[in-house]
Amino acid sequence: MSSNSLSYRFFFFYLLIFVSQAAIGQRPITIKGFVKDKKSLQPLEFVPLTITSRTAGTYTDSLGKFSFKAFPKDVDSLIITYIGYYPKYIALSGNSTQEFEIFLEENVGELPEIIIKADPNPGKTIMKKVIAANPKNDPSTIKKMESKRWERNEVYLFHPREMSAADPLDFIFSSRVKAHNANKSDTDTSKSEIPLFFSESISSYILTNDPFGETENLIAVKKTNLESDKLLEHMCRMDEVLDLYQSKIVIYTKAFVSPIGSLALDYYDYYIEDSSSTNDGHFNITLQLIPKSWHGNVFTGNIVIHDSSFALVQADLRLSKEANLNFVEKMQIKVQYDQSFDPLTKLNKWYLKRNELLLQYEAGLELIGIPLPLINDDRRLVATVKNTYYDVRLNPSESTTNTRIGTSAVMRVYDSGHSDEFWKSARPDSLSSRESAIYDMAEAINNNKIQKLKDILFKTITTGWYNWNNKLWIGPYGSLVSKNEIEGWRFRVRVRTDEAWMKKTGLYSHLAYGLKDGKWKGSFGIKQLWNVQPYTKSEAFYGNDFLIASEWYDALDADNIVNTIFRKKVPYQRVLQEQWNLSHDQQFASDWYFRVGGIHRTLTPFQINYICRNPEFISPEKTPDISPELSVINSSEVSIALRYAYRERARIFDYERRSLGSRYPTVNLSYTHSIQWKESHFNFQKWNIGILHRTYITPKWTISWNADVGKIFGKVPLLLAYIPRGNESYFTTKYAFNTMNKYEFVADRYASVQATISFGGTFFDYIPGINKLGWRERILVNSFWGDLSQQNKDFNYNSIYKTADKQPFLEFGAGIENIFHLFSIDYIYRANYKRSGSSSGLFAGIRAFF
């Protein structure tokens, strides 16, 4: 997300403040003591101890001694479990130091004691065998899996107190409380969980790994169909595949160490907690995992391992409190695996049967990065995602559906209108009484005109757009008014169709007017989404406005009030562009995409001294009616671009395939050729190759980088040459040179590298006080080299331009991100070309993200 754009998450951040309450501090307590055998009074070594919330724990040493610090809740107890002994639970008091002498009673019915006594650290030994067996147990080794998938998503408000008419949040959701209480089951005595959104879907799901392909065909969808659904459904998304067999698990672009991956023993200690017999005569062993360092991106919780295959049976994981995932107070991940016969290998193979993600959002002062925990009576928003895979077939001899190429791009779906009878028979399990009551609650709310009006207001404020009757989106209101030197006060509104109204054909348009220049500008476009997978889309566009001459800019989001206020005092240079554009996007292999297109542009520069020779001018005698120079440029071009993105996940939004990222580098290759049409008489070719990637150096250290190399052949006016993206505001932007002006440099052969390294709070973790704020350190280095061939210097002899051929342009900086979970600040130093460009200085950022 660009720091210059104001997304719904930005406004949703402020809405959540309504949920906040005053918070109180919490001090750690020290828990220590001894663990002994009740009969022999001998000390027991390597006994795991933890507290009920699983947020802290340790194990006894060779003398049976233990000591650790914890932040227990009021209901926490000390848990001692050891194979061969009965478990013991001890209540904790509020004292700052608590000491215990614990005696465990032997249980002869458990696993033979020799298994425990023979190995000083049996948990670690088991995990070594688990990691060694990962290649054969990893579900990604299954060539093909067919199944059905039942997904349930819910957002609810945990609200233990009575509603107050003076509270803004209570005013919005009071009708939900009444409707829910009226429709819930008599056996449901809970008054604290107020449902806000619920949906479920059933689909056929196919996954192949060689070659890779993922296909999801929706069978049925059911939602609460409330006005606020369009916002709340974004809160319960599982965009990443939670593959615990990977060494690092990526959750909302942050990497966490898997408890069974190749790095597991470097980050976790494991203790046997329990065991249970299975139908095949073996045991499932439960291991508790405790991070070696609480400052890493790690989990707590437990995993269950099959003692024969050493495969993962299930996991119940919670993020460490130090994990620093923005806006999230708690995250819980549950996965369950099962076995099915694989006719291809003649073996039973493990596959993912269920997964569940629970997010409890922060409130109170923690929501804005101030580390004061909530009290038990405070309200919290909670989102859950549950997936169940059933009717599973591994490597079937006959497939019911052909697998499509590439990763499935999830498209926004609406209620399919299936009957209640269909849902009762199609679900692999029944809904709980509480879930059933949510649908009844929604029906009552949909008949409440006042509540529907409240939902519309809630959605408009938080998204920045007004949705008219599920047909049109109008806005965004952050860009309705702006100001610049050419147009003066600028007014702009954008309209686009909603997928609920036109599922495959999208229309969009904008209209703008400047008081100073007195001119209307605007655009109109149409998108046709032929197919979701393989992705196929065509688009036609006409526009006449400023800011769309540069390929880097989103023309309709750059003219907002934020940029108006925080713009640098640098020359304001713009190009008015009239543009006709046709393009077609096509996925043609598992991870390959191409785009072909044609464009005709008329470029009129304002306050820019870019003048070139007129190719039609020969001499005053032979061409007396033709000007020797051009200040208005006409160009017609055709282009083709190839894109390779291995296992990239995506969503379909606004009829476009929007990337959710890939673990692997994304490569782009483009070629453009001019054509002589209408008033365009230039002859040139453009080549460009770019690589973009987010590299996880360690679970906390990441480097986001992109590199571009390109060359232009032939004579080209400077406005059609390569112009690196400058930044005119005091907000940092990811793909721009922050201390470079727009149109400052130009080139027909070039190379650029931009890199940002985030240390994830590694160094701040060791500074008392600062380590509680969740701040993260980062550094950035941006460099650009570009030159002009002699023929293009001669062709643009009357233009004022600058090249970076003698030495590359260089800027570097250091900064802090995640200030109050929203702001960043960087000091960026411009190393050269200082006289004519933007100076070094402080740059701020606004970015709401997990």
Short mmCIF file of C-alpha atoms in Angstrom, two decimals, residues 320-589:
data_model
loop_
_atom_site.label_atom_id
_atom_site.label_comp_id
_atom_site.label_asym_id
_atom_site.label_seq_id
_atom_site.Cartn_x
_atom_site.Cartn_y
_atom_site.Cartn_z
CA SER A 320 4.15 -15.02 21.32
CA LYS A 321 3.11 -11.72 22.90
CA GLU A 322 6.41 -10.32 21.62
CA ALA A 323 5.56 -11.24 18.01
CA ASN A 324 4.52 -7.64 17.27
CA LEU A 325 1.78 -8.23 14.73
CA ASN A 326 0.03 -4.88 14.37
CA PHE A 327 -3.48 -4.45 15.76
CA VAL A 328 -3.59 -8.13 16.78
CA GLU A 329 -3.67 -8.85 20.50
CA LYS A 330 -3.92 -12.61 20.09
CA MET A 331 -3.69 -15.06 17.23
CA GLN A 332 -4.47 -18.74 17.50
CA ILE A 333 -3.82 -21.28 14.75
CA LYS A 334 -5.23 -24.80 14.83
CA VAL A 335 -4.47 -27.43 12.22
CA GLN A 336 -5.37 -31.10 12.02
CA TYR A 337 -3.97 -33.73 9.66
CA ASP A 338 -5.33 -37.13 8.75
CA GLN A 339 -4.28 -40.12 6.66
CA SER A 340 -5.69 -41.41 3.40
CA PHE A 341 -4.54 -44.19 1.09
CA ASP A 342 -2.55 -43.06 -1.93
CA PRO A 343 -3.05 -45.54 -4.80
CA LEU A 344 -0.03 -44.10 -6.63
CA THR A 345 2.53 -44.87 -3.90
CA LYS A 346 0.48 -47.64 -2.21
CA LEU A 347 1.01 -45.85 1.13
CA ASN A 348 -1.08 -43.93 3.62
CA LYS A 349 -0.26 -40.23 3.23
CA TRP A 350 -0.95 -37.34 5.59
CA TYR A 351 -3.11 -34.47 4.34
CA LEU A 352 -4.53 -31.29 5.86
CA LYS A 353 -8.01 -32.01 7.21
CA ARG A 354 -8.85 -28.81 9.13
CA ASN A 355 -7.35 -25.43 9.80
CA GLU A 356 -8.58 -22.57 11.90
CA LEU A 357 -7.36 -19.02 12.40
CA LEU A 358 -8.56 -16.80 15.24
CA LEU A 359 -7.62 -13.12 15.48
CA GLN A 360 -8.40 -11.02 18.52
CA TYR A 361 -7.78 -7.38 17.74
CA GLU A 362 -6.20 -4.95 20.13
CA ALA A 363 -8.22 -2.26 21.85
CA GLY A 364 -7.52 0.38 24.43
CA LEU A 365 -4.17 2.12 24.27
CA GLU A 366 -2.55 -0.99 22.79
CA LEU A 367 -4.39 -0.23 19.58
CA ILE A 368 -2.16 2.81 19.06
CA GLY A 369 1.02 1.10 20.15
CA ILE A 370 1.05 2.05 23.83
CA PRO A 371 1.77 -1.19 25.72
CA LEU A 372 -0.84 -1.01 28.46
CA PRO A 373 -2.91 -4.22 28.47
CA LEU A 374 -6.68 -4.27 28.67
CA ILE A 375 -8.71 -5.11 31.70
CA ASN A 376 -11.04 -8.09 31.51
CA ASP A 377 -14.16 -5.97 31.00
CA ASP A 378 -12.91 -4.27 27.85
CA ARG A 379 -14.41 -4.95 24.45
CA ARG A 380 -12.54 -6.63 21.61
CA LEU A 381 -13.21 -7.46 17.99
CA VAL A 382 -12.59 -11.11 17.10
CA ALA A 383 -12.40 -12.71 13.64
CA THR A 384 -12.29 -16.44 12.85
CA VAL A 385 -11.70 -18.48 9.70
CA LYS A 386 -12.42 -22.21 9.70
CA ASN A 387 -11.76 -24.63 6.83
CA THR A 388 -12.73 -28.30 6.69
CA TYR A 389 -11.56 -30.57 3.84
CA TYR A 390 -13.70 -33.66 3.28
CA ASP A 391 -14.41 -36.31 0.62
CA VAL A 392 -10.66 -36.36 0.12
CA ARG A 393 -9.13 -38.43 -2.70
CA LEU A 394 -5.39 -38.69 -3.22
CA ASN A 395 -4.11 -39.21 -6.77
CA PRO A 396 -7.48 -40.48 -8.06
CA SER A 397 -7.38 -42.58 -11.21
CA GLU A 398 -10.35 -40.63 -12.57
CA SER A 399 -10.66 -36.94 -11.85
CA THR A 400 -14.06 -35.29 -11.60
CA THR A 401 -12.68 -31.86 -12.55
CA ASN A 402 -9.67 -30.79 -14.57
CA THR A 403 -7.10 -28.85 -12.59
CA ARG A 404 -6.48 -25.35 -13.85
CA ILE A 405 -3.05 -23.85 -14.18
CA GLY A 406 -1.47 -21.65 -11.51
CA THR A 407 -2.74 -20.57 -8.13
CA SER A 408 -6.46 -20.05 -7.71
CA ALA A 409 -7.32 -16.35 -7.69
CA VAL A 410 -10.13 -15.87 -5.21
CA MET A 411 -12.92 -13.67 -6.53
CA ARG A 412 -15.39 -11.77 -4.43
CA VAL A 413 -18.53 -13.87 -4.10
CA TYR A 414 -22.07 -13.14 -3.03
CA ASP A 415 -24.95 -15.21 -1.74
CA SER A 416 -25.68 -18.03 -4.19
CA GLY A 417 -29.32 -18.26 -3.07
CA HIS A 418 -29.36 -21.99 -2.24
CA SER A 419 -32.17 -23.25 -0.04
CA ASP A 420 -31.89 -24.22 3.61
CA GLU A 421 -32.56 -27.83 2.62
CA PHE A 422 -29.53 -27.77 0.32
CA TRP A 423 -27.28 -26.45 3.06
CA LYS A 424 -28.44 -29.03 5.59
CA SER A 425 -27.54 -31.86 3.24
CA ALA A 426 -24.36 -30.31 1.78
CA ARG A 427 -22.54 -29.38 5.00
CA PRO A 428 -20.16 -32.06 6.34
CA ASP A 429 -21.28 -31.06 9.84
CA SER A 430 -24.14 -29.05 11.26
CA LEU A 431 -23.92 -25.44 12.35
CA SER A 432 -23.87 -24.71 16.03
CA SER A 433 -27.02 -23.23 17.52
CA ARG A 434 -25.20 -19.93 17.89
CA GLU A 435 -24.18 -19.88 14.20
CA SER A 436 -27.72 -20.67 13.11
CA ALA A 437 -29.01 -17.79 15.21
CA ILE A 438 -26.72 -15.37 13.37
CA TYR A 439 -28.65 -15.86 10.13
CA ASP A 440 -31.91 -15.21 11.95
CA MET A 441 -30.40 -12.09 13.49
CA ALA A 442 -29.30 -10.84 10.05
CA GLU A 443 -32.76 -11.32 8.61
CA ALA A 444 -34.24 -9.23 11.40
CA ILE A 445 -31.64 -6.48 10.86
CA ASN A 446 -32.24 -6.42 7.10
CA ASN A 447 -35.84 -5.50 7.89
CA ASN A 448 -34.72 -2.67 10.21
CA LYS A 449 -34.35 0.52 8.14
CA ILE A 450 -32.63 2.45 10.93
CA GLN A 451 -29.97 -0.22 11.40
CA LYS A 452 -29.41 -0.44 7.64
CA LEU A 453 -28.77 3.32 7.62
CA LYS A 454 -26.30 2.93 10.48
CA ASP A 455 -24.49 0.17 8.56
CA ILE A 456 -24.24 2.35 5.44
CA LEU A 457 -22.73 5.16 7.53
CA PHE A 458 -20.32 2.73 9.22
CA LYS A 459 -19.18 1.32 5.86
CA THR A 460 -18.80 4.72 4.17
CA ILE A 461 -16.66 6.18 6.96
CA THR A 462 -14.33 3.19 7.16
CA THR A 463 -13.86 2.48 3.43
CA GLY A 464 -13.79 6.06 2.15
CA TRP A 465 -16.34 5.17 -0.55
CA TYR A 466 -20.10 5.35 -0.75
CA ASN A 467 -21.77 2.23 -2.13
CA TRP A 468 -25.05 2.95 -3.89
CA ASN A 469 -27.47 0.04 -3.83
CA ASN A 470 -24.71 -2.56 -4.44
CA LYS A 471 -24.29 -1.10 -7.94
CA LEU A 472 -21.85 1.81 -7.79
CA TRP A 473 -18.93 2.92 -5.64
CA ILE A 474 -18.52 6.72 -5.43
CA GLY A 475 -15.46 8.47 -3.96
CA PRO A 476 -12.93 8.33 -2.42
CA TYR A 477 -13.67 11.29 -0.20
CA GLY A 478 -9.96 11.78 0.64
CA SER A 479 -9.43 12.95 -2.95
CA LEU A 480 -12.56 15.00 -3.55
CA VAL A 481 -10.59 18.23 -3.08
CA SER A 482 -6.92 19.03 -3.65
CA LYS A 483 -4.78 21.97 -4.78
CA ASN A 484 -1.86 22.52 -7.16
CA GLU A 485 -0.09 25.37 -8.98
CA ILE A 486 -1.59 24.67 -12.42
CA GLU A 487 -5.23 23.92 -11.61
CA GLY A 488 -5.57 25.75 -8.31
CA TRP A 489 -8.30 24.08 -6.29
CA ARG A 490 -9.09 20.77 -7.97
CA PHE A 491 -12.33 18.82 -7.48
CA ARG A 492 -12.55 15.18 -8.51
CA VAL A 493 -14.97 12.30 -8.11
CA ARG A 494 -14.61 8.71 -9.25
CA VAL A 495 -17.33 6.14 -9.93
CA ARG A 496 -16.96 2.41 -10.55
CA THR A 497 -19.38 -0.48 -10.76
CA ASP A 498 -19.77 -3.16 -8.11
CA GLU A 499 -19.16 -6.84 -8.89
CA ALA A 500 -22.53 -7.68 -7.33
CA TRP A 501 -24.24 -5.79 -10.14
CA MET A 502 -21.97 -6.58 -13.08
CA LYS A 503 -20.00 -9.73 -12.26
CA LYS A 504 -17.68 -9.85 -15.27
CA THR A 505 -17.93 -6.38 -16.84
CA GLY A 506 -16.66 -3.37 -14.95
CA LEU A 507 -17.13 0.30 -15.83
CA TYR A 508 -15.18 3.12 -14.23
CA SER A 509 -14.91 6.84 -14.75
CA HIS A 510 -13.71 10.04 -13.13
CA LEU A 511 -14.45 13.73 -13.60
CA ALA A 512 -12.21 16.57 -12.42
CA TYR A 513 -12.26 20.36 -12.64
CA GLY A 514 -9.64 23.01 -11.79
CA LEU A 515 -10.72 26.47 -10.71
CA LYS A 516 -7.48 28.16 -11.85
CA ASP A 517 -7.20 26.73 -15.38
CA GLY A 518 -10.99 26.43 -15.80
CA LYS A 519 -10.75 23.07 -17.59
CA TRP A 520 -12.62 19.80 -17.22
CA LYS A 521 -10.68 16.54 -17.20
CA GLY A 522 -11.86 13.00 -17.00
CA SER A 523 -11.66 9.39 -18.07
CA PHE A 524 -13.79 6.40 -18.91
CA GLY A 525 -12.85 2.73 -19.01
CA ILE A 526 -14.34 -0.71 -19.36
CA LYS A 527 -12.91 -4.01 -18.12
CA GLN A 528 -14.08 -7.43 -19.24
CA LEU A 529 -13.07 -10.31 -16.98
CA TRP A 530 -13.41 -13.29 -19.30
CA ASN A 531 -12.07 -15.86 -16.87
CA VAL A 532 -10.70 -16.00 -13.33
CA GLN A 533 -8.46 -19.05 -13.80
CA PRO A 534 -6.61 -19.02 -16.08
CA TYR A 535 -6.80 -15.23 -15.66
CA THR A 536 -8.09 -13.52 -18.81
CA LYS A 537 -9.05 -9.84 -18.97
CA SER A 538 -9.46 -7.16 -21.64
CA GLU A 539 -9.65 -3.40 -21.07
CA ALA A 540 -10.36 -0.25 -23.07
CA PHE A 541 -9.62 3.19 -21.64
CA TYR A 542 -9.81 6.86 -22.59
CA GLY A 543 -8.47 9.63 -20.37
CA ASN A 544 -7.56 13.29 -20.50
CA ASP A 545 -5.94 14.54 -17.31
CA PHE A 546 -2.70 15.37 -15.52
CA LEU A 547 -0.60 12.83 -13.63
CA ILE A 548 -1.19 9.88 -15.96
CA ALA A 549 1.83 10.45 -18.21
CA SER A 550 4.09 8.46 -15.89
CA GLU A 551 3.73 4.71 -15.85
CA TRP A 552 4.47 4.71 -12.11
CA TYR A 553 1.51 6.75 -10.99
CA ASP A 554 -2.03 5.83 -10.16
CA ALA A 555 -3.51 8.97 -11.68
CA LEU A 556 -6.70 8.89 -9.67
CA ASP A 557 -5.13 8.61 -6.23
CA ALA A 558 -2.21 11.07 -6.42
CA ASP A 559 -4.31 14.26 -6.20
CA ASN A 560 -5.44 13.95 -2.58
CA ILE A 561 -5.58 16.44 0.23
CA VAL A 562 -2.68 14.79 2.09
CA ASN A 563 -0.28 15.42 -0.81
CA THR A 564 -1.57 18.97 -1.03
CA ILE A 565 -0.68 19.73 2.57
CA PHE A 566 2.66 17.92 2.73
CA ARG A 567 4.09 18.81 -0.67
CA LYS A 568 7.72 19.96 -0.86
CA LYS A 569 8.65 23.41 -2.15
CA VAL A 570 9.98 22.17 -5.47
CA PRO A 571 9.08 23.09 -9.07
CA TYR A 572 5.60 21.86 -9.95
CA GLN A 573 5.88 20.15 -13.35
CA ARG A 574 3.08 18.21 -15.01
CA VAL A 575 2.06 16.72 -18.33
CA LEU A 576 -1.50 16.84 -19.60
CA GLN A 577 -2.11 13.56 -21.33
CA GLU A 578 -4.89 12.51 -23.65
CA GLN A 579 -4.75 8.77 -23.95
CA TRP A 580 -6.48 5.96 -25.85
CA ASN A 581 -5.55 2.51 -24.63
CA LEU A 582 -6.46 -1.11 -25.43
CA SER A 583 -4.95 -4.06 -23.52
CA HIS A 584 -5.42 -7.77 -22.96
CA ASP A 585 -4.07 -9.85 -20.05
CA GLN A 586 -3.75 -13.62 -20.33
CA GLN A 587 -2.39 -16.38 -18.11
CA PHE A 588 -0.89 -18.98 -20.43
CA ALA A 589 1.02 -21.36 -18.15
#
